[in-house]
CSV table of C-alpha atoms in Angstrom, one decimal:
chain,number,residue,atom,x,y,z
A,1481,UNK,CA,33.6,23.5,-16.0
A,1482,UNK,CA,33.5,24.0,-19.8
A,1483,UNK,CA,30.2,26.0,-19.0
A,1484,UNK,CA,32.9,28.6,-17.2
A,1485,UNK,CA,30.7,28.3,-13.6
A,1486,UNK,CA,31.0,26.5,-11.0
A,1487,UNK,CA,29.5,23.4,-10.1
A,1488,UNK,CA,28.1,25.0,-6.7
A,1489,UNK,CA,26.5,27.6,-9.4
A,1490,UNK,CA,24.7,25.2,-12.0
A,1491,UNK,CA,23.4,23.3,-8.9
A,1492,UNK,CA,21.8,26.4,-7.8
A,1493,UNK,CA,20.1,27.7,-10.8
A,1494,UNK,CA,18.9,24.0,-11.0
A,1495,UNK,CA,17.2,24.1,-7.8
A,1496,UNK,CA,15.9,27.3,-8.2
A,1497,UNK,CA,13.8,26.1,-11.5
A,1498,UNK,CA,12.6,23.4,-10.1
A,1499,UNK,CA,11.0,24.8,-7.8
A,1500,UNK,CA,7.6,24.2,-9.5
A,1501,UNK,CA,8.2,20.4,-8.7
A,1502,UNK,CA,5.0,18.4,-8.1
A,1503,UNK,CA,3.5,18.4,-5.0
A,1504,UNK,CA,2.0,15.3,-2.8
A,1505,UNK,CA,-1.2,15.3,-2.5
A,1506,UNK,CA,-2.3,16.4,1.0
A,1507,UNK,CA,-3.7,12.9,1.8
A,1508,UNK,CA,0.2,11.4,2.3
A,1509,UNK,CA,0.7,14.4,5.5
A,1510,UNK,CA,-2.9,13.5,6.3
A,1511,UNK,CA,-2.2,10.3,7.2
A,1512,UNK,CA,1.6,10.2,8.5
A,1513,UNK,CA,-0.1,12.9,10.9
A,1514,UNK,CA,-3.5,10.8,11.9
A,1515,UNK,CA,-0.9,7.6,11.9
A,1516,UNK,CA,1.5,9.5,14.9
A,1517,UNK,CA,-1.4,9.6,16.9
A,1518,UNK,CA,-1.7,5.7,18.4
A,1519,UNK,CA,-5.7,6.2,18.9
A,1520,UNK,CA,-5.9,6.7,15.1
A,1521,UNK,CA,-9.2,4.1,14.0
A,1522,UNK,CA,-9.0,2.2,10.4
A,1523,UNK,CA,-12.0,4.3,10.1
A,1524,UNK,CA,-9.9,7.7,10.7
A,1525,UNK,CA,-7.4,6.5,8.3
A,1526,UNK,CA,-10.1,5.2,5.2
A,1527,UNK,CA,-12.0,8.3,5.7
A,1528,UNK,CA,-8.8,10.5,4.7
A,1529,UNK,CA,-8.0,8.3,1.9
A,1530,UNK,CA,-11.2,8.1,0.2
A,1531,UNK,CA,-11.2,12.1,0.1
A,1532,UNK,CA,-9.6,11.6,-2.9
A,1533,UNK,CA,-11.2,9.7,-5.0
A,1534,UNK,CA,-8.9,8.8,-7.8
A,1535,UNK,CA,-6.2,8.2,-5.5
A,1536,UNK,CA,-8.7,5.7,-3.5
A,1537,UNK,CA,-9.5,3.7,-6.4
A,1538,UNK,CA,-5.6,3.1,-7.3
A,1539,UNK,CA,-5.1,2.0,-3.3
A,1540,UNK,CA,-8.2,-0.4,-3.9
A,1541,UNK,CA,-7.0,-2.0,-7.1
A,1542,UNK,CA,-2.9,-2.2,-5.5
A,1543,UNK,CA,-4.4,-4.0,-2.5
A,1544,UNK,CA,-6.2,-6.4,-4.4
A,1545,UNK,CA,-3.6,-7.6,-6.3
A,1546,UNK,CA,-1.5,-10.2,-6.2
A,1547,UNK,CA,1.6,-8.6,-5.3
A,1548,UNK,CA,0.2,-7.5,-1.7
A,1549,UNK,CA,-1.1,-11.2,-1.8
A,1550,UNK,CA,-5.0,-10.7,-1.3
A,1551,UNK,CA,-6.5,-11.1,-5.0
A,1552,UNK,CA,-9.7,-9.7,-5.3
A,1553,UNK,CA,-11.1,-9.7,-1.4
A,1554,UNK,CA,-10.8,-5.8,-0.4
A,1555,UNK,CA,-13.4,-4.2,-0.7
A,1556,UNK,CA,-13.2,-1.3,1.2
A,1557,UNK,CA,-9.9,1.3,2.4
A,1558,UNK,CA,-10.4,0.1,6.1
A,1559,UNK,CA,-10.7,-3.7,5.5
A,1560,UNK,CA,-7.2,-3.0,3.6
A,1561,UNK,CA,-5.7,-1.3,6.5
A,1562,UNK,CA,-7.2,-3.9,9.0
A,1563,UNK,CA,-5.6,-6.5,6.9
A,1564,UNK,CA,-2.6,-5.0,6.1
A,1565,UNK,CA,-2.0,-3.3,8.8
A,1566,UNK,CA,-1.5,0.9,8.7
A,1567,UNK,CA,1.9,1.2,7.7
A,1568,UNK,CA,1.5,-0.7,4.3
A,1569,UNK,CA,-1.7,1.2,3.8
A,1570,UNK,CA,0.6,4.5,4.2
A,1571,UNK,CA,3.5,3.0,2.3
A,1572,UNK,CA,0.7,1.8,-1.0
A,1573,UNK,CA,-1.0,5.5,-1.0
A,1574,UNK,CA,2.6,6.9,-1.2
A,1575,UNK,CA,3.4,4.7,-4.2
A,1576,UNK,CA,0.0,5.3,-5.8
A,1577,UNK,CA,0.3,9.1,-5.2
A,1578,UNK,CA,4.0,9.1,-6.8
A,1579,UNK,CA,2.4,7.8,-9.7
A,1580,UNK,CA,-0.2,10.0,-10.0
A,1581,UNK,CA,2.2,12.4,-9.5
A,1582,UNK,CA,5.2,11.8,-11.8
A,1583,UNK,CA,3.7,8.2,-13.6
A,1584,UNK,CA,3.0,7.9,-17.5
A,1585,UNK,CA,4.4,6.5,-20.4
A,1586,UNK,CA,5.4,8.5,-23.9
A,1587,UNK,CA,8.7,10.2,-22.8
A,1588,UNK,CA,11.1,11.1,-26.0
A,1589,UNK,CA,12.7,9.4,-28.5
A,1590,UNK,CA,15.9,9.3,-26.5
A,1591,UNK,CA,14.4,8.7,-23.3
A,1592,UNK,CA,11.6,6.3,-23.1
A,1593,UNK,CA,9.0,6.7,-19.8
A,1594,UNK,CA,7.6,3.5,-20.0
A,1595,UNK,CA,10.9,1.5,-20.4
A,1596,UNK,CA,12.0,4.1,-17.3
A,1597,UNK,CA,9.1,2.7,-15.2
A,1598,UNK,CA,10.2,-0.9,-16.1
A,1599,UNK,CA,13.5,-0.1,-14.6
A,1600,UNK,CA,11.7,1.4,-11.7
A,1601,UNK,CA,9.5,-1.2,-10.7
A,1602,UNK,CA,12.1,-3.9,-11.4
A,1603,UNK,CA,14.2,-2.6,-9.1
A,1604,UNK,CA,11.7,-2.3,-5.9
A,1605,UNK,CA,10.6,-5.8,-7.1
A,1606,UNK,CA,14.6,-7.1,-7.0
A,1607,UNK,CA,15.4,-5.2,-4.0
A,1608,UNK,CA,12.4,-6.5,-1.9
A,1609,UNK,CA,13.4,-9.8,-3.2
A,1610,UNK,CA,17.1,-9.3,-2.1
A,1611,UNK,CA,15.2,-8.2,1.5
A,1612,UNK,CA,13.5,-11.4,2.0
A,1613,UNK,CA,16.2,-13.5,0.8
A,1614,UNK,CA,18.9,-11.6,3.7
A,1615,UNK,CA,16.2,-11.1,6.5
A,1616,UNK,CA,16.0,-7.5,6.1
A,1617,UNK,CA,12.7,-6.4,7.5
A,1618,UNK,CA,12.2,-3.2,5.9
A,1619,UNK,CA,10.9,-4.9,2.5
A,1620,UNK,CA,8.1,-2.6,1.5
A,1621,UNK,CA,10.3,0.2,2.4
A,1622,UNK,CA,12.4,-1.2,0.0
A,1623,UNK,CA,10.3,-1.5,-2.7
A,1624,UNK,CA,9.5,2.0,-2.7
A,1625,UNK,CA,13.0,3.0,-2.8
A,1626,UNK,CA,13.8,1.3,-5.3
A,1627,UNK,CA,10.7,2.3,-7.4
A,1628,UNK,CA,11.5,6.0,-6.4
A,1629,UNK,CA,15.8,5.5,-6.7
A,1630,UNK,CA,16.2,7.0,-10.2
A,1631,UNK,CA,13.0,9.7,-9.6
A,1632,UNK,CA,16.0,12.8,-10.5
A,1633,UNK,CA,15.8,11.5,-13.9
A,1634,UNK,CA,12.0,12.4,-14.4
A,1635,UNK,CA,12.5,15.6,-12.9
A,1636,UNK,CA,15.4,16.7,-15.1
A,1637,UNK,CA,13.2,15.3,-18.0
A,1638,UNK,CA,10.4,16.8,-17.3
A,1639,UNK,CA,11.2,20.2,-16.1
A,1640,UNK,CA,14.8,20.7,-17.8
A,1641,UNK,CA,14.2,19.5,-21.0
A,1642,UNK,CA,16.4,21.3,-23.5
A,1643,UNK,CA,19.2,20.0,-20.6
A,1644,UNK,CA,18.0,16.7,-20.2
A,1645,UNK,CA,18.1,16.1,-23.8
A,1646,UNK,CA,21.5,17.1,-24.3
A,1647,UNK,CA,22.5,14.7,-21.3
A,1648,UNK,CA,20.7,12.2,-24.2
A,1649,UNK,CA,22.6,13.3,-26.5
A,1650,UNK,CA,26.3,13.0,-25.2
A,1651,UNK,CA,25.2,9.5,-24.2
A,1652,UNK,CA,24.6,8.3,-27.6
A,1653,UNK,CA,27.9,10.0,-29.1
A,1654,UNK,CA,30.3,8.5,-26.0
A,1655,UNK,CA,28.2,5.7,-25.3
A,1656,UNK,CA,28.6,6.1,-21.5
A,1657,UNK,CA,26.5,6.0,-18.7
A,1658,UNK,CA,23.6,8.4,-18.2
A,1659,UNK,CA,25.0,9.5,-15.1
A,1660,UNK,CA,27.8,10.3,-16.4
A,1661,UNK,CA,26.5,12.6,-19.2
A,1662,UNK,CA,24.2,14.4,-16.9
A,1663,UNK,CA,27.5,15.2,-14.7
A,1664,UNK,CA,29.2,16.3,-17.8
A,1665,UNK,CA,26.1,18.6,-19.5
A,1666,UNK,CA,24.3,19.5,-16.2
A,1667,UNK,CA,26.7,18.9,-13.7
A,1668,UNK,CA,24.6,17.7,-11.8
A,1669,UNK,CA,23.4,14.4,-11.6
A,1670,UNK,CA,19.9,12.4,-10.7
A,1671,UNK,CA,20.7,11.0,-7.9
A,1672,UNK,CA,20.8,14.5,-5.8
A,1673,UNK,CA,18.1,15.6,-8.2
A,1674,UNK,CA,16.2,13.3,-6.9
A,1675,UNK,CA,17.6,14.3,-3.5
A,1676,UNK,CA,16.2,17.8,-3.6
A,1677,UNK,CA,12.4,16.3,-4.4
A,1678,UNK,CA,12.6,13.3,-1.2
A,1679,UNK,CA,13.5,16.9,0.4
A,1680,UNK,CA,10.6,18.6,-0.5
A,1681,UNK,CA,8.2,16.2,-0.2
A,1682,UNK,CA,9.2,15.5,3.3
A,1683,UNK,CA,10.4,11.4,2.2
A,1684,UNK,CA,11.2,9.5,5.3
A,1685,UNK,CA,15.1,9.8,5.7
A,1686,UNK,CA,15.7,6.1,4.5
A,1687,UNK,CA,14.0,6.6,1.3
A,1688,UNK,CA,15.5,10.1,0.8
A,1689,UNK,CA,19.5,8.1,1.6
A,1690,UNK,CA,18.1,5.2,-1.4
A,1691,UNK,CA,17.6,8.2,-3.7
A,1692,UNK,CA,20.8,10.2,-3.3
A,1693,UNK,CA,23.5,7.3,-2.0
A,1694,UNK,CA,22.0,4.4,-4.2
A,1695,UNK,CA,25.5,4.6,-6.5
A,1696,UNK,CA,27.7,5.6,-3.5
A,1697,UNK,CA,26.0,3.2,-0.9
A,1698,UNK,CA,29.0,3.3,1.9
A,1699,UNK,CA,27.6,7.0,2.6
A,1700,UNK,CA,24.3,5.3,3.5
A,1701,UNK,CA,25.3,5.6,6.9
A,1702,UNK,CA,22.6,4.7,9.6
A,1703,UNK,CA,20.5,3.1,6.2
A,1704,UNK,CA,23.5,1.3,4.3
A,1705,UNK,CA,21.6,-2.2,4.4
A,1706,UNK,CA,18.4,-0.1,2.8
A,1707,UNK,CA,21.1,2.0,0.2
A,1708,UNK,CA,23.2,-1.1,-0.2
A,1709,UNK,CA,20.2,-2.8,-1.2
A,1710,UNK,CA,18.9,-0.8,-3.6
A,1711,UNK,CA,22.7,-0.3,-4.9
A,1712,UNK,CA,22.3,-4.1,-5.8
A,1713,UNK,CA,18.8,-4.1,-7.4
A,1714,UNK,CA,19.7,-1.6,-9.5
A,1715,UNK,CA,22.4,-3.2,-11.2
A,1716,UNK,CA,21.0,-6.8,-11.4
A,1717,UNK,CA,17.8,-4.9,-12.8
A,1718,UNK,CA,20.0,-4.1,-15.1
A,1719,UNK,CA,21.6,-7.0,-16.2
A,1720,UNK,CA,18.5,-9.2,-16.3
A,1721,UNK,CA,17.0,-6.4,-18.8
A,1722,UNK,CA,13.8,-5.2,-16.9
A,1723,UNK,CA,13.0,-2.0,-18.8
A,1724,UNK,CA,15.6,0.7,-18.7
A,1725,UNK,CA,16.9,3.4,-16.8
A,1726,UNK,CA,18.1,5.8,-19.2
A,1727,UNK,CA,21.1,3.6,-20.8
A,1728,UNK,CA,21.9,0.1,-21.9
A,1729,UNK,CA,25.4,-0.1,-19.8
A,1730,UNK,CA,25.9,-1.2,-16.1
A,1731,UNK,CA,27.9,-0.1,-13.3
A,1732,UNK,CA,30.5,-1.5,-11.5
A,1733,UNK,CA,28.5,-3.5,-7.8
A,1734,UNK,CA,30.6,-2.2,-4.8
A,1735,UNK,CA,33.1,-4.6,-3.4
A,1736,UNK,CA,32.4,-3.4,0.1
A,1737,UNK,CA,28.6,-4.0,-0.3
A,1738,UNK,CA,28.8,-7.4,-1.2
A,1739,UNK,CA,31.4,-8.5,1.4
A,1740,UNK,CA,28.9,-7.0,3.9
A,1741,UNK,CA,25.7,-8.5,2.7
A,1742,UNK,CA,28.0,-11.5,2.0
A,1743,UNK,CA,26.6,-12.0,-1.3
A,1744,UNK,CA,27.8,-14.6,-3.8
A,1745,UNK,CA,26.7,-17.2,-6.4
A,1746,UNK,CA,24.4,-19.2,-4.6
A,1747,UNK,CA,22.6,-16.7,-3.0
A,1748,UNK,CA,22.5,-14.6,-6.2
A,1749,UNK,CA,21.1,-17.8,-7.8
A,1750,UNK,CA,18.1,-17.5,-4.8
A,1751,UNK,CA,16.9,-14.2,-5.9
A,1752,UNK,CA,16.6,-14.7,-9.1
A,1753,UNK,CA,14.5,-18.3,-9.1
A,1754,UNK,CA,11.1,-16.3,-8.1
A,1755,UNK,CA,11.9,-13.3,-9.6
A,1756,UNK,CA,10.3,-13.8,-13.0
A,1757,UNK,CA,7.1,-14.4,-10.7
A,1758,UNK,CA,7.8,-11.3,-8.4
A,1759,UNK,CA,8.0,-9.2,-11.7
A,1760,UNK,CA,5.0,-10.9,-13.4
A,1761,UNK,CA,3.0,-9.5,-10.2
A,1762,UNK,CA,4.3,-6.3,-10.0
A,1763,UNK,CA,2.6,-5.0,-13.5
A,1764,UNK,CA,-0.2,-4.3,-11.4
A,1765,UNK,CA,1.9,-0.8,-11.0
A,1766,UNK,CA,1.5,-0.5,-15.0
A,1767,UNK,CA,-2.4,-0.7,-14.8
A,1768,UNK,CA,-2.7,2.7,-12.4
A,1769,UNK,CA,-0.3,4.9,-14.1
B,1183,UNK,CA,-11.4,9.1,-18.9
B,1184,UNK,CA,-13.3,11.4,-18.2
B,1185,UNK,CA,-14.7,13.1,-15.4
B,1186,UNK,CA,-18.1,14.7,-15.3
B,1187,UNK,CA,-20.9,16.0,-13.5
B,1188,UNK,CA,-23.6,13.9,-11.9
B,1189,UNK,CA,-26.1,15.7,-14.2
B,1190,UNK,CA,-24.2,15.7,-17.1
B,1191,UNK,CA,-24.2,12.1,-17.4
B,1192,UNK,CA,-25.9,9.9,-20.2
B,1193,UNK,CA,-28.0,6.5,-20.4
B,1194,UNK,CA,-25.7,4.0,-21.1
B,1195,UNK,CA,-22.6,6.2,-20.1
B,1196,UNK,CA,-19.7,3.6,-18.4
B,1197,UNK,CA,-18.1,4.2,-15.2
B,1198,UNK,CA,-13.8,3.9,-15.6
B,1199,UNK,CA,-13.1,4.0,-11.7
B,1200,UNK,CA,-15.0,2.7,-9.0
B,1201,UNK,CA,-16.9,5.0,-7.2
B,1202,UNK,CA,-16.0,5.0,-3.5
B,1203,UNK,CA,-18.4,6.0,-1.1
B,1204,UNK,CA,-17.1,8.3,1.7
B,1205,UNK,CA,-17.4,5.6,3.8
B,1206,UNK,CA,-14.6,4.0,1.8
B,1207,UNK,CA,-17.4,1.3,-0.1
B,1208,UNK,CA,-17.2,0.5,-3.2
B,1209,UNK,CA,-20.6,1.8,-4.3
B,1210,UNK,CA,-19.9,1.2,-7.8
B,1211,UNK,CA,-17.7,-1.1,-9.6
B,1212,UNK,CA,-15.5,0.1,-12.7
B,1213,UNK,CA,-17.1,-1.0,-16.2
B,1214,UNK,CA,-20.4,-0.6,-14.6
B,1215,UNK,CA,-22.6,0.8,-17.1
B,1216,UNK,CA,-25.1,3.6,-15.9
B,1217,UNK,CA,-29.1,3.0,-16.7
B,1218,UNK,CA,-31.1,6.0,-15.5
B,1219,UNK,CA,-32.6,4.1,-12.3
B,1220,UNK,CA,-28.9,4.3,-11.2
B,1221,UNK,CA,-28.0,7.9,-12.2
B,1222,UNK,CA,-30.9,8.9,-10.6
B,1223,UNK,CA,-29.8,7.1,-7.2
B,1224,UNK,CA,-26.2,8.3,-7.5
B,1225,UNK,CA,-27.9,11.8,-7.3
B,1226,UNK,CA,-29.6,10.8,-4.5
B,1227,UNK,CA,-26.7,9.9,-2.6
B,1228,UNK,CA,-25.1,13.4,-3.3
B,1229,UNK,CA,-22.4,12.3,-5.6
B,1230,UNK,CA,-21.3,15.3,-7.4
B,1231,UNK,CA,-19.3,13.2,-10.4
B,1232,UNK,CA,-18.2,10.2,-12.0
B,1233,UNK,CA,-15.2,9.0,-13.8
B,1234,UNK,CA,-16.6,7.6,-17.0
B,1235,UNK,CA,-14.7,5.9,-20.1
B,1236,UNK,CA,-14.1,7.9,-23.1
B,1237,UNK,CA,-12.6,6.1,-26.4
B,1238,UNK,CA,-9.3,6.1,-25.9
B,1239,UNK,CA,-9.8,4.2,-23.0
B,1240,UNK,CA,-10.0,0.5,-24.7
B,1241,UNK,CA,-6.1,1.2,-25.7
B,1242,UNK,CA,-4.6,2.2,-22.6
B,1243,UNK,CA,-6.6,-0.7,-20.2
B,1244,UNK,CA,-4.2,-2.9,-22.6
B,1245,UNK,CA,-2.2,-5.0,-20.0
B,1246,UNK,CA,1.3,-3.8,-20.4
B,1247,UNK,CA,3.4,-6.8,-18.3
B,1248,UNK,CA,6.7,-6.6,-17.1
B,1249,UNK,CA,8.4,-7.9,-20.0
B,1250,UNK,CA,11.9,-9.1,-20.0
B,1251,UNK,CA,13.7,-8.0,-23.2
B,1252,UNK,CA,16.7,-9.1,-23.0
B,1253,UNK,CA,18.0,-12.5,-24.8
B,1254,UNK,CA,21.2,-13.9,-24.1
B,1255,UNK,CA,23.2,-11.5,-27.1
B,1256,UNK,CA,22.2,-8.6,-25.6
B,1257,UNK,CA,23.4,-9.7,-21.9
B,1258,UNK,CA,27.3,-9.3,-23.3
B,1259,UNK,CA,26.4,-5.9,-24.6
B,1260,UNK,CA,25.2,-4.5,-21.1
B,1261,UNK,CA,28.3,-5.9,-19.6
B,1262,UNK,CA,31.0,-5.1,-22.5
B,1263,UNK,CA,33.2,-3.2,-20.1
B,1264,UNK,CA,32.4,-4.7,-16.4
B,1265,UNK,CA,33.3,-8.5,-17.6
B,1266,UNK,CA,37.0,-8.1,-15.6
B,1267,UNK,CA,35.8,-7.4,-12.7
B,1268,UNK,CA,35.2,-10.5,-10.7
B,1269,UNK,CA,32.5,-9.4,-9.1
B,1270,UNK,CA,30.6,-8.1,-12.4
B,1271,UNK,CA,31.5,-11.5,-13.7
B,1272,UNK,CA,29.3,-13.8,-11.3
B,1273,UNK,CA,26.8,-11.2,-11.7
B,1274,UNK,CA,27.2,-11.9,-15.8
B,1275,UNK,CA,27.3,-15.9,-15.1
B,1276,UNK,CA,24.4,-15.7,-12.5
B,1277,UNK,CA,22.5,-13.4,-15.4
B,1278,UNK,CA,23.1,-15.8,-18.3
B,1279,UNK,CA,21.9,-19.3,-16.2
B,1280,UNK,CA,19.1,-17.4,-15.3
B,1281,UNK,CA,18.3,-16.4,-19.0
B,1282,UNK,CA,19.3,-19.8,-20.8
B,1283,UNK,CA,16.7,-21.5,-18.1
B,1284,UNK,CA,14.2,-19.6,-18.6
B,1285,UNK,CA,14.3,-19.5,-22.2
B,1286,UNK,CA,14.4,-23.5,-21.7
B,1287,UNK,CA,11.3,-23.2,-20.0
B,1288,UNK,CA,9.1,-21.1,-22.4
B,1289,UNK,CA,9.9,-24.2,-24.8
């Protein structure tokens, strides 16, 4: 407002200069196409993987680690999706390739990549962990969201930086949120960042809802458990420290969220007595970035 | 890391990613290092490059585990405004038990 445009305006020049947004490599379409088709072999599948090499190796050393619970016995892409089964094969090359994609470590003074990452992983680790706990079946769907629910804040760090490090700024001086500086410099904020990439590259709707309802989780409509989820794991990622999303501060859980996933002390107590093993597994994720 | 061509590579050169056969085999672990009996094969099978380790590389292979940094001071910090909320609160108690144990249990 202070910028004298319009929100609807700054939105659109946003969009437009993003537009040079990283792509997914060809092998994810690949195989949501070969995996439509029910007469689809393992075979099929591995041969479209292993195409791309680097991306290959990262799937080999994911599947053989302990937090996909075979250490060290895959050898080959089609044992792993004989074992595993197709759809976490597809769901372990998408994480792999969003590393590829947007992973590292560095990042600013102001905004730390690795400590981002931490915050990332933590909360697919919590969330899945929240899944098994409440019986929801979509757990490695979960994860990803969760890993992938803060994405906007890459994007607007990587492509916008002069932005992006004002949004830094104003956070230090008001000590507030990091969402809430990016609505008042950018106006705009990560989560429909975020929103615009899960368009582009084509996420399936359920991660794309994650992304852009995670702080406003009663507009997940057909996927509130999966937003609501995520909603949760965010904030308890938050207050047991795991890495950092961008600020040191938490937000407020959503009354209505934890009515309906009838949360409470003792099941809050649940999650977090294997978490510290969960997360211990999960820095796998640190070794392909 | 490095990547470089089948006939660029040296005696003694070692392999930073598995090399995957187009079958999907691992052909070739990571760490492996290459003797010329073996970079002469890997020609044979029509590799066209490797990934092989460059310097850097002992650095970054550094385990970075998912370390939890916050000790109980910090925990009031995070939730300095959110504490009146009930909700916020059970999340804080939950938080702190969870913290105090497992500080208990590293000794």
């Amino acid at each position: 407002m202070e910028t004298g445009k319009s929100a609807k305006d700054r939105i659109r020049e946003l969009t437009e200069s993003v537009t040079g947004l990283p792509t997914l490599p060809k092998v994810v379409t690949q195989i949501t196409q070969l995996l439509q088709n029910p007469r689809t072999s393992a075979e099929e599948v591995g041969r479209a993987i292993t195409m791309d090499q680097s991306l290959a190796s990262k799937v080999l050393k994911l599947v053989n680690s302990a937090f996909y619970g075979f250490p060290g016995r895959i050898n080959t892409i089609t044992h792993a999706i004989v074992i595993l089964g197709f759809n976490t094969v597809k769901n372990i090359v998408l994480t792999a390739s969003i590393f590829e994609k947007l992973g590292g470590r560095g990042g600013s003074q102001s905004f730390d990549l690795e400590k981002f990452w931490l915050h990332s992983i933590g909360t697919g680790v919590v969330g899945r962990e929240i899944a098994r706990k409440i019986n929801f079946r979509f757990q490695e769907e979960v994860f990803i969201s969760g890993l992938l629910h803060d994405i906007g804040k890459v994007i607007a760090f990587k492509y916008l930086p002069e932005e992006f490090a004002q949004v830094c700024q104003y956070r230090d001086e008001k000590n507030c949120l990091l969402m809430e500086a990016e609505k008042k410099v950018m106006d705009v904020t990560h989560d429909e960042v975020g929103g615009w990439l899960g368009t582009k590259w084509n996420l399936p709707e359920d991660l794309r809802f994650s992304i852009l309802y995670h702080h406003f989780p009663k507009q997940g409509a057909k996927h509130e458990t999966m937003v609501s989820v995520i909603h949760l794991a965010d904030i308890f990622t938050r207050a047991l420290g795991v890495g950092s999303g961008g600020d040191n501060r938490i937000p407020i859980v959503d009354t209505g969220v934890w009515d309906k996933l009838r949360f409470s002390r003792p099941l809050l107590d649940k999650i977090y007595k294997d978490i510290d093993a969960e997360l211990e597994k999960a820095s796998i994720f640190f070794q392909i970035m | 890391m490095k990547k470089i061509q089948i006939d660029k590579i040296e005696n003694g050169m070692i392999l930073s990613k598995p090399l995957i056969g187009t079958g999907g085999n691992v052909l070739l672990n990571e760490g492996i290092e290459l003797k010329a009996a073996m970079i002469s094969r890997l020609k044979n099978w029509g590799i066209p490059f490797v990934t092989i380790q460059g310097e850097e590389e002992r650095a970054v292979e550094e385990q970075a585990s998912i370390n939890r940094e916050v000790q109980l001071p910090q925990l009031d910090r995070i939730f300095v405004d959110t504490l009146n909320h009930p909700l916020m609160k059970i999340v804080y108690d939950a938080t702190f038990s969870h913290l105090q144990e497992r500080q208990h249990g590293n000794g």
